[in-house]
Amino acid sequence: MEPALQPKNGSRNTVSGIVVEALPNTLFKVELQETKEVILAYLAGKMRMNRIRVLIGDKVDLELDPYGGRARITRRS
């Protein structure tokens, strides 16, 4: 990526939530703690490589997509 296109460290919108439903292909429905909104999230690449298991009821940290797509699960709390 060109330097102008790289996201700045502070520009990532991170929130926390609780996993409500597990779907195929490492997709999850997550309820955000602040807004109680349920969104679709996928597992981050490092979590897949290290085979981190995410179960229903787990607290997770998410990075929200600025374009309104899916969120990425970056951490299991």
N, CA, C and O atoms as a MOPAC input file, in Angstrom:
PM7 MOZYME 1SCF
protein

 N      0.83800 1    -1.18700 1     0.00000 1
 C      0.00000 1     0.00000 1     0.00000 1
 C      0.87600 1     1.24200 1     0.00000 1
 O      1.97700 1     1.25000 1     0.55100 1
 N      0.38100 1     2.25100 1    -0.60700 1
 C      1.08000 1     3.52400 1    -0.58200 1
 C      0.93000 1     4.14000 1     0.80300 1
 O     -0.07000 1     3.89600 1     1.47700 1
 N      1.90700 1     4.93600 1     1.24100 1
 C      1.82500 1     5.52800 1     2.57500 1
 C      0.57200 1     6.36600 1     2.79100 1
 O      0.07500 1     6.44100 1     3.91500 1
 N      0.05400 1     6.99000 1     1.75400 1
 C     -1.12800 1     7.83600 1     1.92000 1
 C     -2.39000 1     7.00900 1     2.14400 1
 O     -3.37100 1     7.51300 1     2.69000 1
 N     -2.37200 1     5.73000 1     1.72200 1
 C     -3.56600 1     4.90200 1     1.83100 1
 C     -3.61200 1     4.07300 1     3.10600 1
 O     -4.64100 1     3.46900 1     3.40700 1
 N     -2.52400 1     4.03200 1     3.85600 1
 C     -2.50100 1     3.23100 1     5.06900 1
 C     -3.30500 1     3.91400 1     6.16900 1
 O     -3.22800 1     5.13200 1     6.32800 1
 N     -4.08400 1     3.13100 1     6.93700 1
 C     -4.83200 1     3.73900 1     8.03300 1
 C     -3.89700 1     4.14400 1     9.16700 1
 O     -2.89500 1     3.47700 1     9.42700 1
 N     -4.22500 1     5.21600 1     9.82100 1
 C     -3.45000 1     5.65400 1    10.97200 1
 C     -3.84000 1     4.78900 1    12.16900 1
 O     -4.94100 1     4.24200 1    12.20600 1
 N     -2.95300 1     4.66600 1    13.13400 1
 C     -3.20700 1     3.80100 1    14.28500 1
 C     -4.44100 1     4.21900 1    15.06500 1
 O     -5.17600 1     3.36100 1    15.55300 1
 N     -4.68000 1     5.49600 1    15.19100 1
 C     -5.82200 1     5.96700 1    15.95700 1
 C     -7.12500 1     5.95900 1    15.19200 1
 O     -8.17200 1     6.25400 1    15.76800 1
 N     -7.09600 1     5.62900 1    13.90700 1
 C     -8.30700 1     5.72600 1    13.10500 1
 C     -9.17900 1     4.47300 1    13.17300 1
 O    -10.30000 1     4.48000 1    12.66500 1
 N     -8.69500 1     3.42100 1    13.77700 1
 C     -9.49200 1     2.20200 1    13.87800 1
 C    -10.55100 1     2.37800 1    14.95400 1
 O    -10.25900 1     2.77900 1    16.08100 1
 N    -11.77600 1     2.07000 1    14.58500 1
 C    -12.89200 1     2.20800 1    15.51000 1
 C    -13.09600 1     0.87300 1    16.21300 1
 O    -13.65000 1    -0.05500 1    15.62400 1
 N    -12.65400 1     0.76200 1    17.47500 1
 C    -12.76700 1    -0.49400 1    18.20500 1
 C    -13.87000 1    -0.39700 1    19.24100 1
 O    -14.00600 1     0.60900 1    19.93700 1
 N    -14.65100 1    -1.45800 1    19.32900 1
 C    -15.73000 1    -1.57000 1    20.30600 1
 C    -15.68800 1    -2.97500 1    20.88600 1
 O    -14.95300 1    -3.83500 1    20.40200 1
 N    -16.47500 1    -3.19900 1    21.91800 1
 C    -16.55800 1    -4.53800 1    22.49000 1
 C    -17.99200 1    -5.03700 1    22.40200 1
 O    -18.93600 1    -4.25400 1    22.30200 1
 N    -18.13100 1    -6.34000 1    22.44100 1
 C    -19.45100 1    -6.93500 1    22.33500 1
 C    -19.44800 1    -8.36200 1    22.84300 1
 O    -18.42900 1    -8.87300 1    23.30600 1
 N    -20.61700 1    -9.00200 1    22.74800 1
 C    -20.79700 1   -10.37500 1    23.20800 1
 C    -21.30200 1   -11.20900 1    22.04000 1
 O    -22.22100 1   -10.80000 1    21.33100 1
 N    -20.70200 1   -12.37600 1    21.84100 1
 C    -21.09400 1   -13.26600 1    20.75000 1
 C    -22.46500 1   -13.85600 1    21.05900 1
 O    -22.68000 1   -14.44300 1    22.11900 1
 N    -23.39100 1   -13.68800 1    20.11200 1
 C    -24.76700 1   -14.16000 1    20.28100 1
 C    -24.99700 1   -15.45800 1    19.51900 1
 O    -25.70400 1   -16.34700 1    19.99300 1
 N    -24.39300 1   -15.56500 1    18.32600 1
 C    -24.63100 1   -16.73300 1    17.48100 1
 C    -23.37800 1   -17.03200 1    16.67200 1
 O    -22.69900 1   -16.12100 1    16.19600 1
 N    -23.07900 1   -18.32200 1    16.52100 1
 C    -21.95500 1   -18.75700 1    15.69300 1
 C    -22.49800 1   -19.26400 1    14.36600 1
 O    -23.40900 1   -20.09200 1    14.33500 1
 N    -21.93600 1   -18.76400 1    13.26700 1
 C    -22.34900 1   -19.13600 1    11.92200 1
 C    -21.20100 1   -19.88000 1    11.23800 1
 O    -20.08200 1   -19.87200 1    11.74900 1
 N    -21.45400 1   -20.52500 1    10.08700 1
 C    -20.36700 1   -21.22800 1     9.38500 1
 C    -19.27500 1   -20.27100 1     8.90100 1
 O    -19.48800 1   -19.06400 1     8.78200 1
 N    -18.09900 1   -20.84700 1     8.62600 1
 C    -16.94300 1   -20.12500 1     8.07600 1
 C    -16.45500 1   -19.00200 1     8.98100 1
 O    -16.15000 1   -17.91200 1     8.49800 1
 N    -16.37800 1   -19.24600 1    10.25900 1
 C    -15.89300 1   -18.30500 1    11.27900 1
 C    -16.59700 1   -16.95700 1    11.22100 1
 O    -15.96700 1   -15.91600 1    11.41000 1
 N    -17.89200 1   -16.97200 1    10.96200 1
 C    -18.71900 1   -15.77000 1    11.06500 1
 C    -19.49900 1   -15.83700 1    12.36800 1
 O    -19.88100 1   -16.91200 1    12.82900 1
 N    -19.72800 1   -14.66400 1    12.95300 1
 C    -20.43700 1   -14.59800 1    14.22300 1
 C    -21.39200 1   -13.41900 1    14.21300 1
 O    -21.13800 1   -12.40600 1    13.56200 1
 N    -22.50100 1   -13.55900 1    14.94400 1
 C    -23.36300 1   -12.42000 1    15.21700 1
 C    -22.98300 1   -11.93200 1    16.60400 1
 O    -22.98500 1   -12.69400 1    17.57000 1
 N    -22.65400 1   -10.63900 1    16.68700 1
 C    -22.15400 1   -10.05300 1    17.93000 1
 C    -23.04300 1    -8.88900 1    18.31800 1
 O    -23.36500 1    -8.03900 1    17.48800 1
 N    -23.44100 1    -8.85200 1    19.59100 1
 C    -24.22900 1    -7.73600 1    20.11900 1
 C    -23.27400 1    -6.71500 1    20.72800 1
 O    -22.53200 1    -7.03000 1    21.65800 1
 N    -23.29400 1    -5.50200 1    20.20600 1
 C    -22.42500 1    -4.44400 1    20.71700 1
 C    -22.89000 1    -4.02400 1    22.10300 1
 O    -24.09200 1    -3.95100 1    22.36000 1
 N    -21.94600 1    -3.74800 1    23.00000 1
 C    -22.30800 1    -3.41500 1    24.37400 1
 C    -22.92200 1    -2.03300 1    24.49700 1
 O    -23.82900 1    -1.83400 1    25.30500 1
 N    -22.44800 1    -1.07100 1    23.71100 1
 C    -22.95000 1     0.29400 1    23.86200 1
 C    -24.34200 1     0.47200 1    23.27600 1
 O    -25.21400 1     1.06900 1    23.90600 1
 N    -24.55200 1    -0.04900 1    22.06300 1
 C    -25.80000 1     0.23000 1    21.35200 1
 C    -26.77200 1    -0.93700 1    21.34700 1
 O    -27.91200 1    -0.77900 1    20.90800 1
 N    -26.35300 1    -2.11000 1    21.82600 1
 C    -27.17700 1    -3.33200 1    21.81400 1
 C    -27.57400 1    -3.73900 1    20.40000 1
 O    -28.53600 1    -4.48600 1    20.22200 1
 N    -26.84700 1    -3.26000 1    19.39300 1
 C    -27.09900 1    -3.60200 1    17.99700 1
 C    -26.37500 1    -4.91100 1    17.67900 1
 O    -25.25400 1    -5.12300 1    18.13900 1
 N    -27.00400 1    -5.78700 1    16.89900 1
 C    -26.39700 1    -7.05700 1    16.50800 1
 C    -25.80800 1    -6.90100 1    15.11000 1
 O    -26.51200 1    -6.54200 1    14.16500 1
 N    -24.49600 1    -7.17700 1    14.98700 1
 C    -23.81900 1    -7.04200 1    13.69800 1
 C    -23.11800 1    -8.35100 1    13.35100 1
 O    -22.91200 1    -9.20800 1    14.21000 1
 N    -22.75800 1    -8.48800 1    12.09100 1
 C    -22.04400 1    -9.65400 1    11.60400 1
 C    -20.54300 1    -9.39300 1    11.71000 1
 O    -20.06700 1    -8.32600 1    11.32300 1
 N    -19.79900 1   -10.36900 1    12.23500 1
 C    -18.35700 1   -10.19800 1    12.41500 1
 C    -17.63200 1   -11.46600 1    11.97400 1
 O    -18.18000 1   -12.56600 1    12.03400 1
 N    -16.38900 1   -11.28900 1    11.53000 1
 C    -15.57200 1   -12.43300 1    11.14000 1
 C    -14.30600 1   -12.45700 1    11.98100 1
 O    -13.91800 1   -11.44900 1    12.57300 1
 N    -13.67400 1   -13.61300 1    12.02600 1
 C    -12.49100 1   -13.80700 1    12.84000 1
 C    -11.26000 1   -13.24700 1    12.13100 1
 O    -11.08500 1   -13.46500 1    10.93200 1
 N    -10.41700 1   -12.53600 1    12.85100 1
 C     -9.19500 1   -11.96600 1    12.27700 1
 C     -8.22000 1   -13.08200 1    11.90200 1
 O     -8.27900 1   -14.18500 1    12.44600 1
 N     -7.33100 1   -12.77700 1    10.96800 1
 C     -6.39800 1   -13.77400 1    10.45100 1
 C     -5.48500 1   -14.38000 1    11.49800 1
 O     -5.24900 1   -15.58800 1    11.47600 1
 N     -4.96400 1   -13.57900 1    12.41300 1
 C     -4.07000 1   -14.10600 1    13.44800 1
 C     -4.81700 1   -15.03500 1    14.39700 1
 O     -4.24500 1   -15.99800 1    14.90800 1
 N     -6.10400 1   -14.74600 1    14.63200 1
 C     -6.89300 1   -15.62200 1    15.49500 1
 C     -7.17100 1   -16.94700 1    14.78700 1
 O     -7.23300 1   -17.99200 1    15.43400 1
 N     -7.33800 1   -16.91300 1    13.47500 1
 C     -7.51000 1   -18.16100 1    12.71200 1
 C     -6.22500 1   -18.97700 1    12.72500 1
 O     -6.25700 1   -20.18900 1    12.93500 1
 N     -5.08400 1   -18.30800 1    12.49900 1
 C     -3.80100 1   -19.01900 1    12.44900 1
 C     -3.48200 1   -19.68800 1    13.78100 1
 O     -2.96900 1   -20.80700 1    13.80500 1
 N     -3.77700 1   -19.02200 1    14.87700 1
 C     -3.49200 1   -19.56900 1    16.20300 1
 C     -4.63300 1   -20.41200 1    16.75500 1
 O     -4.57700 1   -20.86600 1    17.89800 1
 N     -5.66100 1   -20.61900 1    15.95000 1
 C     -6.81700 1   -21.45700 1    16.29000 1
 C     -7.46200 1   -21.05600 1    17.61400 1
 O     -7.74800 1   -21.90400 1    18.46000 1
 N     -7.68600 1   -19.76400 1    17.78100 1
 C     -8.38000 1   -19.25900 1    18.95700 1
 C     -9.86200 1   -19.57000 1    18.79300 1
 O    -10.46800 1   -19.19800 1    17.78800 1
 N    -10.43900 1   -20.23900 1    19.75900 1
 C    -11.85000 1   -20.59600 1    19.67700 1
 C    -12.69700 1   -19.49600 1    20.29000 1
 O    -12.39100 1   -18.97700 1    21.36400 1
 N    -13.75600 1   -19.15400 1    19.59600 1
 C    -14.70900 1   -18.16300 1    20.07900 1
 C    -16.04600 1   -18.86800 1    20.22100 1
 O    -16.54100 1   -19.47300 1    19.27000 1
 N    -16.62900 1   -18.78900 1    21.40700 1
 C    -17.87500 1   -19.47800 1    21.70200 1
 C    -18.98400 1   -18.47600 1    21.98600 1
 O    -18.72900 1   -17.29700 1    22.22800 1
 N    -20.21600 1   -18.96300 1    21.95200 1
 C    -21.36500 1   -18.11300 1    22.26300 1
 C    -21.24200 1   -17.64200 1    23.70800 1
 O    -20.96800 1   -18.44100 1    24.60300 1
 N    -21.44200 1   -16.35300 1    23.93300 1
 C    -21.33500 1   -15.77200 1    25.26200 1
 C    -19.98400 1   -15.14800 1    25.55900 1
 O    -19.82900 1   -14.49400 1    26.58900 1
 N    -19.00200 1   -15.33100 1    24.68800 1
 C    -17.67200 1   -14.74800 1    24.89200 1
 C    -17.70400 1   -13.24300 1    24.65600 1
 O    -18.40500 1   -12.75800 1    23.76800 1
 N    -16.93500 1   -12.50900 1    25.46400 1
 C    -16.72800 1   -11.08000 1    25.22100 1
 C    -15.60100 1   -10.94900 1    24.21400 1
 O    -14.56300 1   -11.59700 1    24.34500 1
 N    -15.80600 1   -10.10800 1    23.20700 1
 C    -14.80500 1    -9.93100 1    22.15600 1
 C    -14.60700 1    -8.45000 1    21.87100 1
 O    -15.50100 1    -7.63600 1    22.09700 1
 N    -13.42300 1    -8.11400 1    21.37200 1
 C    -13.12800 1    -6.77000 1    20.88800 1
 C    -13.22600 1    -6.78900 1    19.37000 1
 O    -12.75200 1    -7.72300 1    18.72300 1
 N    -13.84200 1    -5.75500 1    18.80400 1
 C    -14.10200 1    -5.69300 1    17.37200 1
 C    -13.50100 1    -4.43600 1    16.77500 1
 O    -13.41300 1    -3.40100 1    17.43400 1
 N    -13.08900 1    -4.53600 1    15.52400 1
 C    -12.73900 1    -3.36100 1    14.72100 1
 C    -13.86100 1    -3.17100 1    13.72000 1
 O    -14.12400 1    -4.05700 1    12.90600 1
 N    -14.51900 1    -2.03300 1    13.77000 1
 C    -15.62400 1    -1.77300 1    12.85600 1
 C    -15.10200 1    -1.30600 1    11.50900 1
 O    -14.12800 1    -0.55700 1    11.43200 1
 N    -15.75900 1    -1.75500 1    10.45200 1
 C    -15.42300 1    -1.34300 1     9.10000 1
 C    -15.98700 1     0.05400 1     8.87100 1
 O    -17.17800 1     0.26500 1     9.09900 1
 N    -15.18100 1     1.01500 1     8.43000 1
 C    -15.70200 1     2.38000 1     8.24000 1
 C    -16.72300 1     2.48500 1     7.11900 1
 O    -17.42900 1     3.48900 1     7.02300 1
 N    -16.81600 1     1.46400 1     6.26700 1
 C    -17.74000 1     1.51600 1     5.14200 1
 C    -19.04100 1     0.77800 1     5.41400 1
 O    -19.85800 1     0.63800 1     4.50400 1
 N    -19.25900 1     0.30800 1     6.61600 1
 C    -20.52100 1    -0.31500 1     6.96900 1
 C    -20.61700 1    -1.79300 1     6.64700 1
 O    -21.71700 1    -2.34400 1     6.61400 1
 N    -19.48000 1    -2.45300 1     6.40500 1
 C    -19.49100 1    -3.88800 1     6.12700 1
 C    -19.47500 1    -4.68100 1     7.42000 1
 O    -20.11100 1    -4.30900 1     8.40600 1
 N    -18.74600 1    -5.76800 1     7.39800 1
 C    -18.64200 1    -6.61000 1     8.58200 1
 C    -17.57500 1    -6.07200 1     9.52800 1
 O    -16.68700 1    -5.31900 1     9.12700 1
 N    -17.68000 1    -6.47000 1    10.77700 1
 C    -16.65600 1    -6.12800 1    11.76000 1
 C    -15.65600 1    -7.28500 1    11.84100 1
 O    -15.96300 1    -8.40800 1    11.44000 1
 N    -14.46300 1    -7.00200 1    12.36000 1
 C    -13.43300 1    -8.02400 1    12.51200 1
 C    -13.19500 1    -8.26500 1    13.99600 1
 O    -12.94900 1    -7.32100 1    14.74600 1
 N    -13.26700 1    -9.51900 1    14.42300 1
 C    -12.99600 1    -9.87700 1    15.81500 1
 C    -11.48400 1    -9.95100 1    15.98300 1
 O    -10.82300 1   -10.78800 1    15.36900 1
 N    -10.94300 1    -9.06900 1    16.81600 1
 C     -9.49400 1    -8.99800 1    16.97600 1
 C     -9.00400 1    -9.58600 1    18.28900 1
 O     -7.81900 1    -9.89000 1    18.42500 1
 N     -9.90000 1    -9.74900 1    19.25900 1
 C     -9.45400 1   -10.21600 1    20.56300 1
 C    -10.60700 1   -10.86100 1    21.30700 1
 O    -11.75100 1   -10.41900 1    21.20500 1
 N    -10.30000 1   -11.89300 1    22.04500 1
 C    -11.28700 1   -12.53500 1    22.91300 1
 C    -10.95300 1   -12.15200 1    24.34700 1
 O     -9.85000 1   -12.42300 1    24.82100 1
 N    -11.89200 1   -11.52700 1    25.03400 1
 C    -11.61800 1   -11.03000 1    26.38900 1
 C    -12.03400 1   -12.03100 1    27.44200 1
 O    -11.87500 1   -11.77400 1    28.63600 1

